[in-house]
PDB file of C-alpha atoms and ligand atoms in Angstrom:
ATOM      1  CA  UNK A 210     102.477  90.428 124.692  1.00 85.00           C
ATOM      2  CA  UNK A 211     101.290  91.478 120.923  1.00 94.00           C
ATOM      3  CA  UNK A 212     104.245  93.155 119.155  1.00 97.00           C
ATOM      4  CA  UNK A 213     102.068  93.557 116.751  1.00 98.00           C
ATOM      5  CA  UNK A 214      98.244  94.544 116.531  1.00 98.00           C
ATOM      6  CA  UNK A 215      96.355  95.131 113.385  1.00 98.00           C
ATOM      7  CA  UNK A 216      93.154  96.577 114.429  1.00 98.00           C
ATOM      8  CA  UNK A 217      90.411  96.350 111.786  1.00 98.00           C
ATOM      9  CA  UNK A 218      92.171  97.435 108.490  1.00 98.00           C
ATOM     10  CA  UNK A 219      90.200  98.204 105.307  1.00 98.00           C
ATOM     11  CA  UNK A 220      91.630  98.696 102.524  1.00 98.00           C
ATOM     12  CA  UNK A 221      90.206  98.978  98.436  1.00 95.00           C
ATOM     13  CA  UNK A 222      91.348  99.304  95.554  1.00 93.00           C
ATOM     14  CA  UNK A 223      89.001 101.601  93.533  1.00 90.00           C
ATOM     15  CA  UNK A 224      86.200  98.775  93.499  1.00 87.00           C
ATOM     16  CA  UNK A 225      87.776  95.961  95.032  1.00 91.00           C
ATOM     17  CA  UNK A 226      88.165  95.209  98.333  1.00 94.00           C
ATOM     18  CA  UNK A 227      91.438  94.034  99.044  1.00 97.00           C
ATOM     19  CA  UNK A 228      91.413  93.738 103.126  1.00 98.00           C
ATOM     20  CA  UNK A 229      87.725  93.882 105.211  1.00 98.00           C
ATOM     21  CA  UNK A 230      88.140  94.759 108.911  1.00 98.00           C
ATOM     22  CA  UNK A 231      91.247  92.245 108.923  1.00 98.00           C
ATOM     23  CA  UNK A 232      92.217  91.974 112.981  1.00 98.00           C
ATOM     24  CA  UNK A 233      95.748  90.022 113.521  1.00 98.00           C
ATOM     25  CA  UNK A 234      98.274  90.270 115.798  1.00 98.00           C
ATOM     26  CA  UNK A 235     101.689  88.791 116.594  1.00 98.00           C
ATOM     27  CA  UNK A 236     102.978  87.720 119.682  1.00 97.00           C
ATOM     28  CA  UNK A 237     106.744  88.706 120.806  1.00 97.00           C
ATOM     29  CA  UNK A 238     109.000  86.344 119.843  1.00 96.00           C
ATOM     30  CA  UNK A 239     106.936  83.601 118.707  1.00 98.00           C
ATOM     31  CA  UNK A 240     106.275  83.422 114.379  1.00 98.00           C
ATOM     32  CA  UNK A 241     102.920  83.842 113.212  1.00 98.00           C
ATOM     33  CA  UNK A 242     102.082  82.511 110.158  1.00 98.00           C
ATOM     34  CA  UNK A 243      99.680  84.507 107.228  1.00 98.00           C
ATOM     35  CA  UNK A 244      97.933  81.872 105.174  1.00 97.00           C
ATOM     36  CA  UNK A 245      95.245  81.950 102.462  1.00 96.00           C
ATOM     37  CA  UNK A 246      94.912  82.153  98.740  1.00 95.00           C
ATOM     38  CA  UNK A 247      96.118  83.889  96.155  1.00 94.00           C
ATOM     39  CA  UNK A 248      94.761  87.316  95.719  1.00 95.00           C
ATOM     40  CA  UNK A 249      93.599  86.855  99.573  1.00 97.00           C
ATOM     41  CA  UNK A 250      94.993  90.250 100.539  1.00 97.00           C
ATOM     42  CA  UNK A 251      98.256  88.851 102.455  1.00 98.00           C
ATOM     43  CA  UNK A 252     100.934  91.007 100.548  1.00 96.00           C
ATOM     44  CA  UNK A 253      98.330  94.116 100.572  1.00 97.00           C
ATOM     45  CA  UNK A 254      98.284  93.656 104.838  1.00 98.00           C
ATOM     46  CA  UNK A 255     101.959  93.595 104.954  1.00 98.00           C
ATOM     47  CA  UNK A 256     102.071  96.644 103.087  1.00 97.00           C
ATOM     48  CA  UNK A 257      99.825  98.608 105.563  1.00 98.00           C
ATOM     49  CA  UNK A 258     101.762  96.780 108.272  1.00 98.00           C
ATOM     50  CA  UNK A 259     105.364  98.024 106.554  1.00 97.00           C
ATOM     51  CA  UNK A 260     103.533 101.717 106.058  1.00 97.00           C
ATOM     52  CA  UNK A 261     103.356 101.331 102.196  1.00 96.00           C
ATOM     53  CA  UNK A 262      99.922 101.942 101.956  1.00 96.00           C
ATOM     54  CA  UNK A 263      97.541 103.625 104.017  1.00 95.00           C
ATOM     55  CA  UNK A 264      94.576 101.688 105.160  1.00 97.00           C
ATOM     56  CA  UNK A 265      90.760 103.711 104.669  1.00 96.00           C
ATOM     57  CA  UNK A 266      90.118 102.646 107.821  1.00 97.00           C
ATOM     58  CA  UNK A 267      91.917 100.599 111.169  1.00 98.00           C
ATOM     59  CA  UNK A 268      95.194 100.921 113.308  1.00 98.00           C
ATOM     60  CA  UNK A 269      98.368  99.448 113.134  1.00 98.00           C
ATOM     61  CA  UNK A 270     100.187  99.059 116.610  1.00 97.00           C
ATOM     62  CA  UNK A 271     103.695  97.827 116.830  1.00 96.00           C
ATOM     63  CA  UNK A 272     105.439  97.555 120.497  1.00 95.00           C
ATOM     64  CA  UNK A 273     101.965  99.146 122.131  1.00 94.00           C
ATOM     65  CA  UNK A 274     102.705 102.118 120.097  1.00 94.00           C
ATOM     66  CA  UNK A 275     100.179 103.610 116.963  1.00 96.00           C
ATOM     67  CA  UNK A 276     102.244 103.458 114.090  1.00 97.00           C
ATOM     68  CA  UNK A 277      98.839 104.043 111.630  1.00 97.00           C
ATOM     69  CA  UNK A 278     100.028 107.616 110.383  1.00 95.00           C
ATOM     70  CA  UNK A 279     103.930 106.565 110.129  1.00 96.00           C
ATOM     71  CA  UNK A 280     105.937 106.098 106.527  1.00 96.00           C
ATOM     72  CA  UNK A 281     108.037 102.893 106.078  1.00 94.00           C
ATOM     73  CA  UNK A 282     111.350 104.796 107.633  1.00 92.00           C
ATOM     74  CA  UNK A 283     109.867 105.580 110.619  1.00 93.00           C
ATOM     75  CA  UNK A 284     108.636 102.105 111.022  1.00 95.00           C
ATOM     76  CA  UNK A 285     111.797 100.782 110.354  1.00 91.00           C
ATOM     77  CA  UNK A 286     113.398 102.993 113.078  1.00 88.00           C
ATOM     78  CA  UNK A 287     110.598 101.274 115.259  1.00 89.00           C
ATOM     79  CA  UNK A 288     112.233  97.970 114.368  1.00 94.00           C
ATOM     80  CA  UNK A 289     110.376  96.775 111.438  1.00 96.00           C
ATOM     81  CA  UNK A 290     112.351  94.588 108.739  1.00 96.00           C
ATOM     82  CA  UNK A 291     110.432  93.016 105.894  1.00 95.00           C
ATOM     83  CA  UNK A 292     110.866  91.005 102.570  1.00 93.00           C
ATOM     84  CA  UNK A 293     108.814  91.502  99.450  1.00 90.00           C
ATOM     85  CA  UNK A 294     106.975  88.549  97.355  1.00 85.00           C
ATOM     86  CA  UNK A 295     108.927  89.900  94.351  1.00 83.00           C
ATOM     87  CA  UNK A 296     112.610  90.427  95.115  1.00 80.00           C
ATOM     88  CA  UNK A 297     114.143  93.005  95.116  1.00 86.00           C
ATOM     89  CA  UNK A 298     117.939  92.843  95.653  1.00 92.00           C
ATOM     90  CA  UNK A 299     120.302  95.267  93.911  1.00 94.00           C
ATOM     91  CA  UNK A 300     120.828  92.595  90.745  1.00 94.00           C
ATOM     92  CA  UNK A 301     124.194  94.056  90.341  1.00 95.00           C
ATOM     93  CA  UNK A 302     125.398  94.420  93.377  1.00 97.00           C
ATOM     94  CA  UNK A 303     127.322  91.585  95.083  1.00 98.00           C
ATOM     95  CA  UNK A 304     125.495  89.731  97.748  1.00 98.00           C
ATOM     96  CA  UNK A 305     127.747  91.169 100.442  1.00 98.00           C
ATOM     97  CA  UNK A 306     127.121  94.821  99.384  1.00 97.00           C
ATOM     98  CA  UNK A 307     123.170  94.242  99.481  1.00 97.00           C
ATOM     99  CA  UNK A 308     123.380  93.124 103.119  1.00 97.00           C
ATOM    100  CA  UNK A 309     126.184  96.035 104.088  1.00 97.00           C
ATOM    101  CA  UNK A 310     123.200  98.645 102.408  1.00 95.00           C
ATOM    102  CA  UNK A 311     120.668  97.519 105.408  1.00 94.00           C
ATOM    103  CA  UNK A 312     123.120  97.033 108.126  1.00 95.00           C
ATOM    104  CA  UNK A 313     124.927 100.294 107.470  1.00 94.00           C
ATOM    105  CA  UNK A 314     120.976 101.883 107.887  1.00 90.00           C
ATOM    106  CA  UNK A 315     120.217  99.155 111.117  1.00 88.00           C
ATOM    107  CA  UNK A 316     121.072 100.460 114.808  1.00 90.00           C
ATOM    108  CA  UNK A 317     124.439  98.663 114.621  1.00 92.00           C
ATOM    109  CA  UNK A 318     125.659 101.094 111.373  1.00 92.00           C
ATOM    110  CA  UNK A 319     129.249 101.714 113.545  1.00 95.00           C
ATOM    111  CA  UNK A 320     129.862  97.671 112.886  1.00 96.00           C
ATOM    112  CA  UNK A 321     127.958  97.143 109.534  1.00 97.00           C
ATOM    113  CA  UNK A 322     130.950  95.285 108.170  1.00 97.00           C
ATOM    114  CA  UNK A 323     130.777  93.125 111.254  1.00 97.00           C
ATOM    115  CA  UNK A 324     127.078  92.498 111.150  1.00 97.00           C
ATOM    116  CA  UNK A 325     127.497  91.654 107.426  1.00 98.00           C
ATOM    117  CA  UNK A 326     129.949  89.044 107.997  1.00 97.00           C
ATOM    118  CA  UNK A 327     127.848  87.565 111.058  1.00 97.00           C
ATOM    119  CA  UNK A 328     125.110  86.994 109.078  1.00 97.00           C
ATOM    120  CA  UNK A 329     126.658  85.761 105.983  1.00 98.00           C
ATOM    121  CA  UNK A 330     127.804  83.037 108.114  1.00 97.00           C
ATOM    122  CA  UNK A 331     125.042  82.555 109.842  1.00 96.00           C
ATOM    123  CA  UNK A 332     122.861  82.006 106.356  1.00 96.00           C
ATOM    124  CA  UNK A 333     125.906  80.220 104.992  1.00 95.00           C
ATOM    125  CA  UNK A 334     126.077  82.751 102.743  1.00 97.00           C
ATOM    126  CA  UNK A 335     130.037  83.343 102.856  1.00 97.00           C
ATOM    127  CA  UNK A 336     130.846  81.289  99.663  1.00 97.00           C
ATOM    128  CA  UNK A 337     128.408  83.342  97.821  1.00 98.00           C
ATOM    129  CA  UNK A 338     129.780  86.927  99.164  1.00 98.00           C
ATOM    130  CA  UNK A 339     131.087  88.051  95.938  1.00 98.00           C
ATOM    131  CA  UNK A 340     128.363  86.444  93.609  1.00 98.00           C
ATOM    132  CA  UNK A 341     125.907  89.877  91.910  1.00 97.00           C
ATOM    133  CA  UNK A 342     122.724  89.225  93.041  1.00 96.00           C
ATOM    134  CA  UNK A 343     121.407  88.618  89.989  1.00 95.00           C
ATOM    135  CA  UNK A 344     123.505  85.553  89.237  1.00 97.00           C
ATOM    136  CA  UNK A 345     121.850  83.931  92.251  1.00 95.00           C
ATOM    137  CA  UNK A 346     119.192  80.926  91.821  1.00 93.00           C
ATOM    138  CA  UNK A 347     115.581  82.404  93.375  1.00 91.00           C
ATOM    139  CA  UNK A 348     115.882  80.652  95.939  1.00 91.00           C
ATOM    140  CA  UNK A 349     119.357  81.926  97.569  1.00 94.00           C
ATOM    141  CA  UNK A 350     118.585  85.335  96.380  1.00 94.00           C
ATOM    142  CA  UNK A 351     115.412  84.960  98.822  1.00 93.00           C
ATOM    143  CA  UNK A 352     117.618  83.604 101.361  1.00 95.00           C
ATOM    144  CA  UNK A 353     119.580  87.556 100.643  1.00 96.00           C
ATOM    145  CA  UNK A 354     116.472  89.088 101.000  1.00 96.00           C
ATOM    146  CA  UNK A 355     116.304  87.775 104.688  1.00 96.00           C
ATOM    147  CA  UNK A 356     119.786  88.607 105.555  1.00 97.00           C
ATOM    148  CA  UNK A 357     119.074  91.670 104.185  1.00 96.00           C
ATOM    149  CA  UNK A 358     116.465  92.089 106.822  1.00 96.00           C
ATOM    150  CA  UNK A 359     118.002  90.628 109.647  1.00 97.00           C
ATOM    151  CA  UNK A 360     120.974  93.050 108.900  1.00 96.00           C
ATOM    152  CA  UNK A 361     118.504  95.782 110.152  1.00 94.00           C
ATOM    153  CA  UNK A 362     118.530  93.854 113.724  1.00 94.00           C
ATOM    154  CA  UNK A 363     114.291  93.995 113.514  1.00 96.00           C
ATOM    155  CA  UNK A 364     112.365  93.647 116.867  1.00 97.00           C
ATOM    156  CA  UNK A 365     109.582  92.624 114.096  1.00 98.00           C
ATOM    157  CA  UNK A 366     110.235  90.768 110.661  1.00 98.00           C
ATOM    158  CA  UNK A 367     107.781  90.281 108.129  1.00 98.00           C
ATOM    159  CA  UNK A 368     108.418  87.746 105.373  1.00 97.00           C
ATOM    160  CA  UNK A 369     106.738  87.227 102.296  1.00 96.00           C
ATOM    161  CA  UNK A 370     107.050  83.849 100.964  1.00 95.00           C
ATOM    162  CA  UNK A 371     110.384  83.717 101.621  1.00 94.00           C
ATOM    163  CA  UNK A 372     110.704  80.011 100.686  1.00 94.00           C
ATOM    164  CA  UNK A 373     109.607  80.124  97.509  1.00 91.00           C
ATOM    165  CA  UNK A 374     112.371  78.599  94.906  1.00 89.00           C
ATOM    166  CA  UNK A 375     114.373  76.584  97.481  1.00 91.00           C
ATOM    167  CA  UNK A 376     114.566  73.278  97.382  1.00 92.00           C
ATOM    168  CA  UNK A 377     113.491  70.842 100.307  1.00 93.00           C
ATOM    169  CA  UNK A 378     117.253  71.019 101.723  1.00 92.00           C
ATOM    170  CA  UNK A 379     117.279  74.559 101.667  1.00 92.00           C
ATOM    171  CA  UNK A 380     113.361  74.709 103.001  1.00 95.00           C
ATOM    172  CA  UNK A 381     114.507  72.702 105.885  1.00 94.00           C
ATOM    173  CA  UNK A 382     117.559  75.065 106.566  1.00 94.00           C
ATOM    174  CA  UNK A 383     115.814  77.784 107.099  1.00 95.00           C
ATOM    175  CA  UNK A 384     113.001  76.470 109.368  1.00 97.00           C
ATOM    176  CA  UNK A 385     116.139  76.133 111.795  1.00 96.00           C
ATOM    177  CA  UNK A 386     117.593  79.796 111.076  1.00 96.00           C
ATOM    178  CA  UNK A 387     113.297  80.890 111.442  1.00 97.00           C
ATOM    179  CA  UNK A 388     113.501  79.466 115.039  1.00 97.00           C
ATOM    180  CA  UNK A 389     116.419  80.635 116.130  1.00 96.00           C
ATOM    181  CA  UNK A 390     115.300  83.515 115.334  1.00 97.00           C
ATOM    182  CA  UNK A 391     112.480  83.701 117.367  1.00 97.00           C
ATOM    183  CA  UNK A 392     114.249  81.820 120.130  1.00 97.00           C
ATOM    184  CA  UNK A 393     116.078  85.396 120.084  1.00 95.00           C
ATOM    185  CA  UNK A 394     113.345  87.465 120.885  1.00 96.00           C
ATOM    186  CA  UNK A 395     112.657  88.650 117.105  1.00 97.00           C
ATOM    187  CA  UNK A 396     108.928  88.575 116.342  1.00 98.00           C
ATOM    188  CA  UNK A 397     108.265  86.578 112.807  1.00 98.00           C
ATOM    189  CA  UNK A 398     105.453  86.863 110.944  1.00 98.00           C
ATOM    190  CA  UNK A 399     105.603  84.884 107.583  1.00 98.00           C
ATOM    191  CA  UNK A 400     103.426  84.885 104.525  1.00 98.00           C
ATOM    192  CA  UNK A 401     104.005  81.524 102.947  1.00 96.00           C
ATOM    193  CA  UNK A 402     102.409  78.519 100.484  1.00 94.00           C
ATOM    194  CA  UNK A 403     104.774  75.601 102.046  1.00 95.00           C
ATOM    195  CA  UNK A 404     102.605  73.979 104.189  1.00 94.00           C
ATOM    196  CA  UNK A 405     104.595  71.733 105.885  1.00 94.00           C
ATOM    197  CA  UNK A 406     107.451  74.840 106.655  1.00 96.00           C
ATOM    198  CA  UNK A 407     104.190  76.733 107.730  1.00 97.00           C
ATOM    199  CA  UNK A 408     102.845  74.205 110.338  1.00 96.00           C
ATOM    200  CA  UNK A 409     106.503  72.895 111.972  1.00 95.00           C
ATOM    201  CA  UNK A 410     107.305  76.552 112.455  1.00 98.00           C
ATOM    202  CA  UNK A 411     104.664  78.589 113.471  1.00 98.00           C
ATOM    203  CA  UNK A 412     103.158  79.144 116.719  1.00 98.00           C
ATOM    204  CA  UNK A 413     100.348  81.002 115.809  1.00 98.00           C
ATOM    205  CA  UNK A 414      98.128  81.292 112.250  1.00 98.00           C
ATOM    206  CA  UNK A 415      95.887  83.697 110.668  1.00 98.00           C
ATOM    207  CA  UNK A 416      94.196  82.776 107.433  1.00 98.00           C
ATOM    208  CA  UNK A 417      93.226  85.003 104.918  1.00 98.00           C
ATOM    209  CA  UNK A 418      90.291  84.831 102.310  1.00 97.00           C
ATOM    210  CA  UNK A 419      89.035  87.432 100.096  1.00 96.00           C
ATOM    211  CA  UNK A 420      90.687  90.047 102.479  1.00 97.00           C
ATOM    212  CA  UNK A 421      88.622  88.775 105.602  1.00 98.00           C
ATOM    213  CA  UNK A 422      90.418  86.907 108.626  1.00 98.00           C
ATOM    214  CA  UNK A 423      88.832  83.497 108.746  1.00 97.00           C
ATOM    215  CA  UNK A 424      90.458  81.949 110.937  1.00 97.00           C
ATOM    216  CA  UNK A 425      92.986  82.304 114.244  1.00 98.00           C
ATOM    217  CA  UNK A 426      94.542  79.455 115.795  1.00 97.00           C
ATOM    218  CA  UNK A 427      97.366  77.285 116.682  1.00 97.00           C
ATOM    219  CA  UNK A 428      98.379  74.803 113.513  1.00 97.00           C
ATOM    220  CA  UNK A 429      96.491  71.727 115.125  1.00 95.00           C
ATOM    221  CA  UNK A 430      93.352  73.607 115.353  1.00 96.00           C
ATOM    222  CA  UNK A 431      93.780  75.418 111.575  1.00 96.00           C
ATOM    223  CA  UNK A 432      94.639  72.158 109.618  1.00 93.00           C
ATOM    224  CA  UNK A 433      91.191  70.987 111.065  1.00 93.00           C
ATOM    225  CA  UNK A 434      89.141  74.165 110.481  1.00 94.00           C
ATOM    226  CA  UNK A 435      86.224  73.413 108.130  1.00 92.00           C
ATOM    227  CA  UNK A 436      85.976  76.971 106.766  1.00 92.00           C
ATOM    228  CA  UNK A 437      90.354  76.881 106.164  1.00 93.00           C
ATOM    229  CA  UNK A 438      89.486  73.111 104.588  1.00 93.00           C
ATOM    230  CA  UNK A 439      87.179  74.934 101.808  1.00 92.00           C
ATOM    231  CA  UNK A 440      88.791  77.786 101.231  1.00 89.00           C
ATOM    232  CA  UNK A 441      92.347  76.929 101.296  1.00 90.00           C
ATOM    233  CA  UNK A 442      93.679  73.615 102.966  1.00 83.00           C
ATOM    234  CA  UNK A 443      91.680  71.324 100.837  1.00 80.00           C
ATOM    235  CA  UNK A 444      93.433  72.498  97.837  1.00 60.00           C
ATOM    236  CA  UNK A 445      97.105  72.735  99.063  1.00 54.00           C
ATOM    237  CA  UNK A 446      97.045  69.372 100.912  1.00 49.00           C
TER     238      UNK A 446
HETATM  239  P1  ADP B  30      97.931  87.908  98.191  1.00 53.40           P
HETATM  240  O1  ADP B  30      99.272  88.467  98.589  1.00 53.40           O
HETATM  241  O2  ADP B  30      97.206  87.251  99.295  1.00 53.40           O
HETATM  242  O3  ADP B  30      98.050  86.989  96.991  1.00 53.40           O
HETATM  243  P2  ADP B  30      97.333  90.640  97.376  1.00 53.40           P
HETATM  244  O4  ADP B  30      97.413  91.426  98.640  1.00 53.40           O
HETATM  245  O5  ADP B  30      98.487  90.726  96.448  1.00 53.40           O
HETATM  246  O6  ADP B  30      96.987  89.117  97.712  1.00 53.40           O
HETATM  247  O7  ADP B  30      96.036  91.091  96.572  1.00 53.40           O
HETATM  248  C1  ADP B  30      94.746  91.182  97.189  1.00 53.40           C
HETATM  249  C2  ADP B  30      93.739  91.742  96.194  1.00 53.40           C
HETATM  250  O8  ADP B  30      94.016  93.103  95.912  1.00 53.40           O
HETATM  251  C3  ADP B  30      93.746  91.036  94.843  1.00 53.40           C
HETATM  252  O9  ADP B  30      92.418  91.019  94.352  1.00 53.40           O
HETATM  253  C4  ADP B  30      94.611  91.931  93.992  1.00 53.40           C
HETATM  254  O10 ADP B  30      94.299  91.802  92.640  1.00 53.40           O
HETATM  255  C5  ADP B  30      94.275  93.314  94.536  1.00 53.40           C
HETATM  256  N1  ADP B  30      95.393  94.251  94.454  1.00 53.40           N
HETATM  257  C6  ADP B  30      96.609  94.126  95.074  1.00 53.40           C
HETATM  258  N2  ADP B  30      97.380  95.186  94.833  1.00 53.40           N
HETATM  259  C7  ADP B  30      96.659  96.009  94.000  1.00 53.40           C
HETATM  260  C8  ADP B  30      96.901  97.277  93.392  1.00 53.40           C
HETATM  261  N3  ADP B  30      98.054  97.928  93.579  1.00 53.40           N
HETATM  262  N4  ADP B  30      95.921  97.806  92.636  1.00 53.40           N
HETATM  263  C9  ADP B  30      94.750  97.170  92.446  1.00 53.40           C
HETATM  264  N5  ADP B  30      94.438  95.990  93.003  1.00 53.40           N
HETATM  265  C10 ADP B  30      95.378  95.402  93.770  1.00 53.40           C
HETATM  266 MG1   MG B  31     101.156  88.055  97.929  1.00 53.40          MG
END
């Protein structure tokens, strides 16, 4: 089943058009990757997704349910957890106390410290509990961000380039914590430029170019896409 549907989203910015009658969807529990250049319109999508900008025209469904006309909060009640492309952690708060701020608003808020601690181990975060965020290298704050979401317990997570900054050890880490993840139930879908995280992890791919869906696939079929070779592939391979 598609958690989530995007049904034919437009959305401009004065004369530019950001996102053309982009169609994607995400199937429950699997992660669906959101590929494409820069400037493609990926961040722009997962704002209409997350309900932080309203699209001219198209539907957003999430669970079989029209969430189109809904702010962020709601959304989030609805299950939604996201990351943004530009962090943004409380810099001076300790990495513990950014993840208790989500899981005290998530639907286990009667054990936040519990969910907190789970996931700090989990992310092998624990040595790091009492480190301000914004003593962190970019790629462990990233790695925050995501506990951040996950403290939220999401049905759907949305995660933009989330591996960004880490090195190949930590890259590799987190393609196991992505499955398991999934393997879970939680639906994934991930905005990201590391090609080889994108095609061992994802079960699904959409690829973005000058705000129009391309492409649709599996990862065997979208490496050997002509039109994903020219716009995209060609360059990052
Ligand atoms: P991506 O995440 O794929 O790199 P974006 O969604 O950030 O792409 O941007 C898509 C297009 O929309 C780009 O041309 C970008 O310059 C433009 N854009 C994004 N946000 C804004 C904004 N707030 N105002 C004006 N133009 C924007
Ligand atoms: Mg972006």
């Amino acid at each position: 089943m598609a958690l989530l549907e995007v049904r034919d989203v437009t959305v401009a910015f004065g004369g530019v058009r950001a996102l053309s009658d982009v169609a994607i969807s995400a199937e429950e529990g699997r992660i669906t990757g959101l590929i494409g250049p820069n400037g493609a319109g990926k961040s722009t999508l997962f704002d209409v997704i997350s309900g932080l900008r309203r699209p001219s025209a198209g539907q957003v469904f999430i669970g079989g349910r029209e969430v189109t006309r809904l702010g962020p909060a709601r959304r989030s009640r609805h299950g939604l957890a996201r990351t943004f492309q530009r962090l943004e952690l409380f810099g001076r708060l300790s990495v513990r106390d950014n993840i208790l701020v989500a899981a005290e608003l998530g639907p286990d808020r009667r054990n936040a410290a519990g969910v907190v601690e789970e996931i700090l181990d989990r992310l092998d975060l624990t040595r790091l509990a009492a480190t301000p965020a914004d003593e962190l290298s970019t790629g462990v704050a990233r790695l925050v961000e995501v506990a951040r979401a996950l403290a939220a317990r999401p049905k759907l997570l949305l995660l933009d380039e989330p591996a960004a900054g880490q090195d190949p050890e930590e890259t590799d880490r987190f393609a196991g914590l992505l499955r398991s993840v999934a393997a879970e139930g939680t639906t994934v879908l991930i905005v990201e430029h590391d090609m080889d995280l994108v095609m061992s992890v994802c079960d699904d791919l959409h690829v973005l170019d000058l705000g129009k869906v391309i492409a649709s696939g599996p990862p065997a079929e979208i490496r050997r896409d002509e039109r994903v070779l020219a716009a995209y592939l060609g360059d990052a391979a």
